[in-house]
XYZ file of C-alpha atoms in Angstrom:
301
model
C 214.545 326.971 102.302
C 211.307 325.440 101.153
C 209.436 322.549 103.202
C 210.463 320.106 100.495
C 214.133 321.001 100.440
C 214.274 320.645 104.321
C 212.467 317.310 103.997
C 215.083 316.096 101.701
C 217.857 316.855 104.187
C 216.267 314.657 106.985
C 218.090 311.621 107.966
C 217.126 308.431 105.934
C 215.512 306.814 109.097
C 213.451 309.907 109.932
C 211.106 309.098 106.765
C 210.551 305.642 107.915
C 209.747 307.166 111.442
C 207.092 309.352 110.009
C 205.274 306.619 108.128
C 204.703 304.592 111.261
C 202.800 307.452 113.081
C 200.389 309.013 110.661
C 197.249 308.839 113.025
C 199.144 310.538 115.881
C 198.043 314.273 116.115
C 197.308 316.056 119.313
C 197.436 316.175 123.080
C 198.868 313.252 124.949
C 199.127 311.061 121.828
C 201.893 313.385 120.567
C 204.227 312.626 123.814
C 203.973 309.087 122.976
C 204.572 309.606 119.085
C 207.893 308.400 117.712
C 207.904 311.306 115.459
C 207.789 313.627 118.397
C 210.244 311.535 120.332
C 212.614 309.733 118.155
C 214.950 307.563 120.108
C 213.261 308.641 123.345
C 214.071 312.359 122.749
C 213.920 315.231 120.333
C 216.524 315.451 117.592
C 217.999 318.609 116.242
C 216.498 318.001 112.723
C 212.961 317.642 114.259
C 213.216 320.659 116.600
C 214.198 322.914 113.494
C 210.743 322.099 111.649
C 208.056 324.706 111.443
C 204.498 323.888 112.565
C 203.387 323.490 108.921
C 206.155 321.048 108.175
C 205.258 319.044 111.485
C 201.716 318.700 110.112
C 203.042 317.421 106.563
C 205.304 314.978 108.613
C 202.241 313.793 110.819
C 200.117 313.357 107.922
C 202.750 311.496 106.057
C 201.612 313.253 102.560
C 198.616 310.950 102.415
C 195.009 311.576 101.970
C 194.214 310.314 105.490
C 194.753 313.747 106.884
C 192.226 315.313 104.611
C 189.904 312.516 105.823
C 190.401 313.072 109.459
C 189.935 316.957 108.546
C 186.640 316.229 107.220
C 185.586 314.225 110.107
C 186.521 316.955 112.463
C 184.302 319.234 110.506
C 181.467 317.126 110.706
C 181.993 316.760 114.525
C 181.745 320.774 114.697
C 178.398 321.127 112.998
C 176.339 320.031 115.775
C 178.017 322.536 118.225
C 177.347 325.339 115.603
C 173.831 324.258 115.347
C 173.523 323.887 119.077
C 174.950 327.473 119.319
C 172.501 329.037 116.951
C 169.657 327.276 118.959
C 171.056 328.824 122.105
C 171.282 332.339 120.315
C 167.412 332.208 119.586
C 166.530 331.164 123.251
C 168.744 333.967 124.440
C 166.999 336.344 122.262
C 163.674 335.150 123.569
C 164.892 335.396 127.159
C 166.186 338.933 126.355
C 162.729 339.960 125.142
C 161.153 338.502 128.305
C 163.613 340.819 130.549
C 162.837 343.804 128.132
C 159.034 343.201 128.819
C 159.579 343.014 132.653
C 161.634 346.153 132.507
C 158.866 347.933 130.489
C 156.098 346.967 133.131
C 158.354 348.220 135.907
C 157.223 351.387 137.833
C 160.802 352.882 137.542
C 161.351 355.311 134.547
C 165.042 354.343 134.905
C 164.376 350.712 133.766
C 161.837 351.886 131.214
C 164.499 353.951 129.578
C 167.150 351.572 129.662
C 164.605 349.112 127.949
C 163.686 351.585 125.368
C 167.331 352.255 124.642
C 167.946 348.614 124.156
C 164.995 348.267 121.873
C 165.885 351.254 119.588
C 169.325 349.917 119.485
C 168.054 346.407 118.114
C 165.943 348.264 115.691
C 169.059 350.163 114.400
C 170.765 346.886 114.112
C 168.003 345.341 112.009
C 166.873 343.001 114.550
C 163.055 342.294 114.626
C 161.332 343.846 117.795
C 157.770 343.593 116.389
C 156.729 341.190 119.505
C 157.421 343.816 122.006
C 154.766 346.327 120.578
C 152.081 345.404 123.328
C 154.562 346.166 126.030
C 155.921 349.288 124.310
C 152.834 350.847 123.431
C 151.547 351.001 127.126
C 154.177 353.420 127.780
C 153.241 355.745 125.282
C 151.212 357.782 128.091
C 154.754 357.705 130.234
C 155.517 361.215 131.951
C 159.136 360.778 131.382
C 159.749 362.652 128.133
C 162.991 360.771 127.158
C 160.908 357.448 127.718
C 158.198 359.038 125.533
C 160.398 360.035 122.787
C 161.753 356.718 122.400
C 158.315 354.965 122.578
C 157.283 356.967 119.667
C 160.292 356.044 117.606
C 159.399 352.456 118.033
C 155.737 353.158 117.260
C 156.540 355.169 113.889
C 158.440 352.058 112.912
C 155.993 349.368 113.819
C 152.434 351.085 113.788
C 151.604 349.948 110.236
C 152.445 346.182 111.186
C 150.531 346.195 114.346
C 147.562 348.286 113.493
C 144.925 346.624 115.680
C 147.134 347.354 118.879
C 147.755 350.783 117.699
C 144.177 351.463 117.460
C 143.751 350.856 121.099
C 145.981 353.644 121.787
C 144.330 356.172 119.698
C 143.057 358.419 122.232
C 146.824 358.342 123.727
C 148.058 359.595 120.310
C 145.591 362.270 120.101
C 146.752 363.524 123.401
C 150.106 363.368 122.018
C 149.153 365.861 119.418
C 148.758 368.607 122.161
C 151.958 367.859 123.798
C 154.060 370.744 124.827
C 157.187 369.342 123.339
C 157.286 369.763 119.456
C 158.993 366.327 118.900
C 156.130 364.524 120.726
C 153.437 366.240 118.697
C 155.226 365.404 115.284
C 155.838 361.608 116.450
C 152.230 361.279 117.490
C 151.029 362.567 114.020
C 153.416 360.383 112.209
C 152.225 357.316 114.342
C 148.433 358.454 113.462
C 149.205 358.851 109.891
C 150.740 355.317 109.749
C 147.550 353.560 110.754
C 145.918 352.498 107.752
C 142.265 352.135 108.854
C 139.605 354.298 107.061
C 137.336 354.355 110.223
C 140.112 356.917 111.750
C 140.203 359.309 108.440
C 138.248 362.008 110.292
C 140.607 362.048 113.307
C 143.669 362.088 110.814
C 142.017 364.818 108.791
C 141.425 367.043 111.836
C 145.152 366.280 113.237
C 146.874 367.355 109.920
C 144.673 370.748 109.918
C 145.694 371.361 113.413
C 149.452 370.510 112.707
C 149.366 372.904 109.661
C 148.698 375.717 111.965
C 151.297 374.805 114.602
C 153.715 376.961 115.843
C 156.856 374.690 114.967
C 157.892 374.443 111.628
C 158.940 370.879 112.344
C 155.312 369.835 113.159
C 154.223 371.671 109.956
C 156.570 369.747 107.671
C 155.169 366.512 109.547
C 151.603 367.572 108.480
C 152.882 368.012 104.955
C 154.246 364.534 105.095
C 151.139 363.154 106.310
C 148.858 364.641 103.447
C 149.990 361.994 100.983
C 149.477 359.167 103.294
C 145.804 360.302 103.946
C 145.173 360.894 100.403
C 146.273 357.105 99.571
C 143.916 355.877 102.426
C 140.899 357.831 101.487
C 141.088 359.870 97.999
C 137.634 361.403 98.769
C 139.586 363.945 101.176
C 141.155 365.375 98.281
C 139.617 368.798 98.389
C 140.089 369.327 102.113
C 143.628 368.341 101.708
C 144.184 370.756 98.897
C 143.120 373.535 101.387
C 145.771 372.295 103.818
C 148.448 372.239 100.855
C 147.363 375.991 99.936
C 147.958 377.044 103.306
C 151.232 375.301 103.753
C 152.397 376.666 100.302
C 152.316 380.291 101.885
C 154.698 378.899 104.747
C 157.819 381.113 104.633
C 160.061 378.611 106.245
C 162.577 376.607 104.399
C 161.943 373.384 106.481
C 158.333 373.160 105.068
C 158.992 374.170 101.493
C 160.208 370.873 100.056
C 157.721 368.839 102.004
C 154.636 370.710 100.961
C 155.659 370.674 97.365
C 156.282 366.929 97.522
C 152.535 366.883 98.810
C 151.159 369.112 95.946
C 152.893 366.976 93.362
C 151.302 363.762 94.729
C 147.830 365.024 95.494
C 147.073 367.882 92.916
C 149.755 368.578 90.394
C 147.273 369.917 88.014
C 146.235 372.757 90.426
C 149.154 374.816 89.082
C 147.404 378.069 89.871
C 148.347 377.402 93.512
C 152.001 377.837 92.829
C 151.678 380.922 90.922
C 151.281 383.317 93.946
C 154.041 381.515 95.621
C 156.479 381.119 92.874
C 158.850 384.004 93.700
C 158.874 382.884 97.162
C 159.965 379.433 96.369
C 162.431 380.618 94.031
C 163.893 382.627 96.864
C 163.736 379.840 99.544
C 165.191 377.263 97.129
C 168.936 377.858 98.071
C 168.226 377.097 101.886
C 166.078 374.227 101.272
C 167.543 370.639 102.180
C 168.865 368.823 99.203
C 165.918 366.453 98.294
C 163.611 369.345 98.745
C 165.610 371.296 96.284
C 165.117 368.452 93.758
C 161.407 368.308 94.297
C 161.022 372.006 93.935
C 163.139 372.463 90.892
C 161.347 369.474 89.133
C 157.840 371.330 89.993
C 158.925 374.671 88.882
C 160.418 373.524 85.551
C 157.883 371.050 84.521
């Protein structure tokens, strides 16, 4: 049975009762409403109505209900705006708490702070204002903290280059860290600092990384080559020497990255590929997907 059919079956005096109480809606007012308590008590026809039918009765089918609804929306807006401001203030307070944790002498607090910061970055939140507090911990002896610090620095080094320069000596020490992830991350951060004054340092770091025992670090060196070339094209000859060395690498992890560097720095030096052509063809099947695309495009051009 539809709402209209139910309304048509109401007693005649019910409609008159309804029209007298259009402004009655919630709370205690409902207890006093003649609609809710006709003749000082609920009647059977009233008890059988559904919630949407009750709302229809209270509005009386007039536009007054719509007007009150829009007024309610207007009253809610300041609350929403207040909530947004509170959220912003909460975020600032949260950042202050994270800074205090990063300044702590306890590695457990630093680790917890870095986990939260990396999680913020993963959710797309801006954490650049924490850079000064984070970069101070790049020399932390706790390996887990150091890894997360480098994850942060790789993300924000290009945006905060002046502050990153202050820690350049720490990044250089990171290049000699026993952990291959730290060495690779240090090189990544170093190559993200777009300042010509450190070009010699970057070149030396890339050359050393190209001879690293870890293929992961050698791969990172290959990725750093185009960055240095775009910063200072005059380093092309030295970079070609590094590319030639990495092209002779027999690991699939390095192959795609060095071919990409070759294509960006010296695609005209096709003679560098001749002596490595068969090896690249043999490695192709085991190279990661994007590397396969790069190598195939280079071999078939």
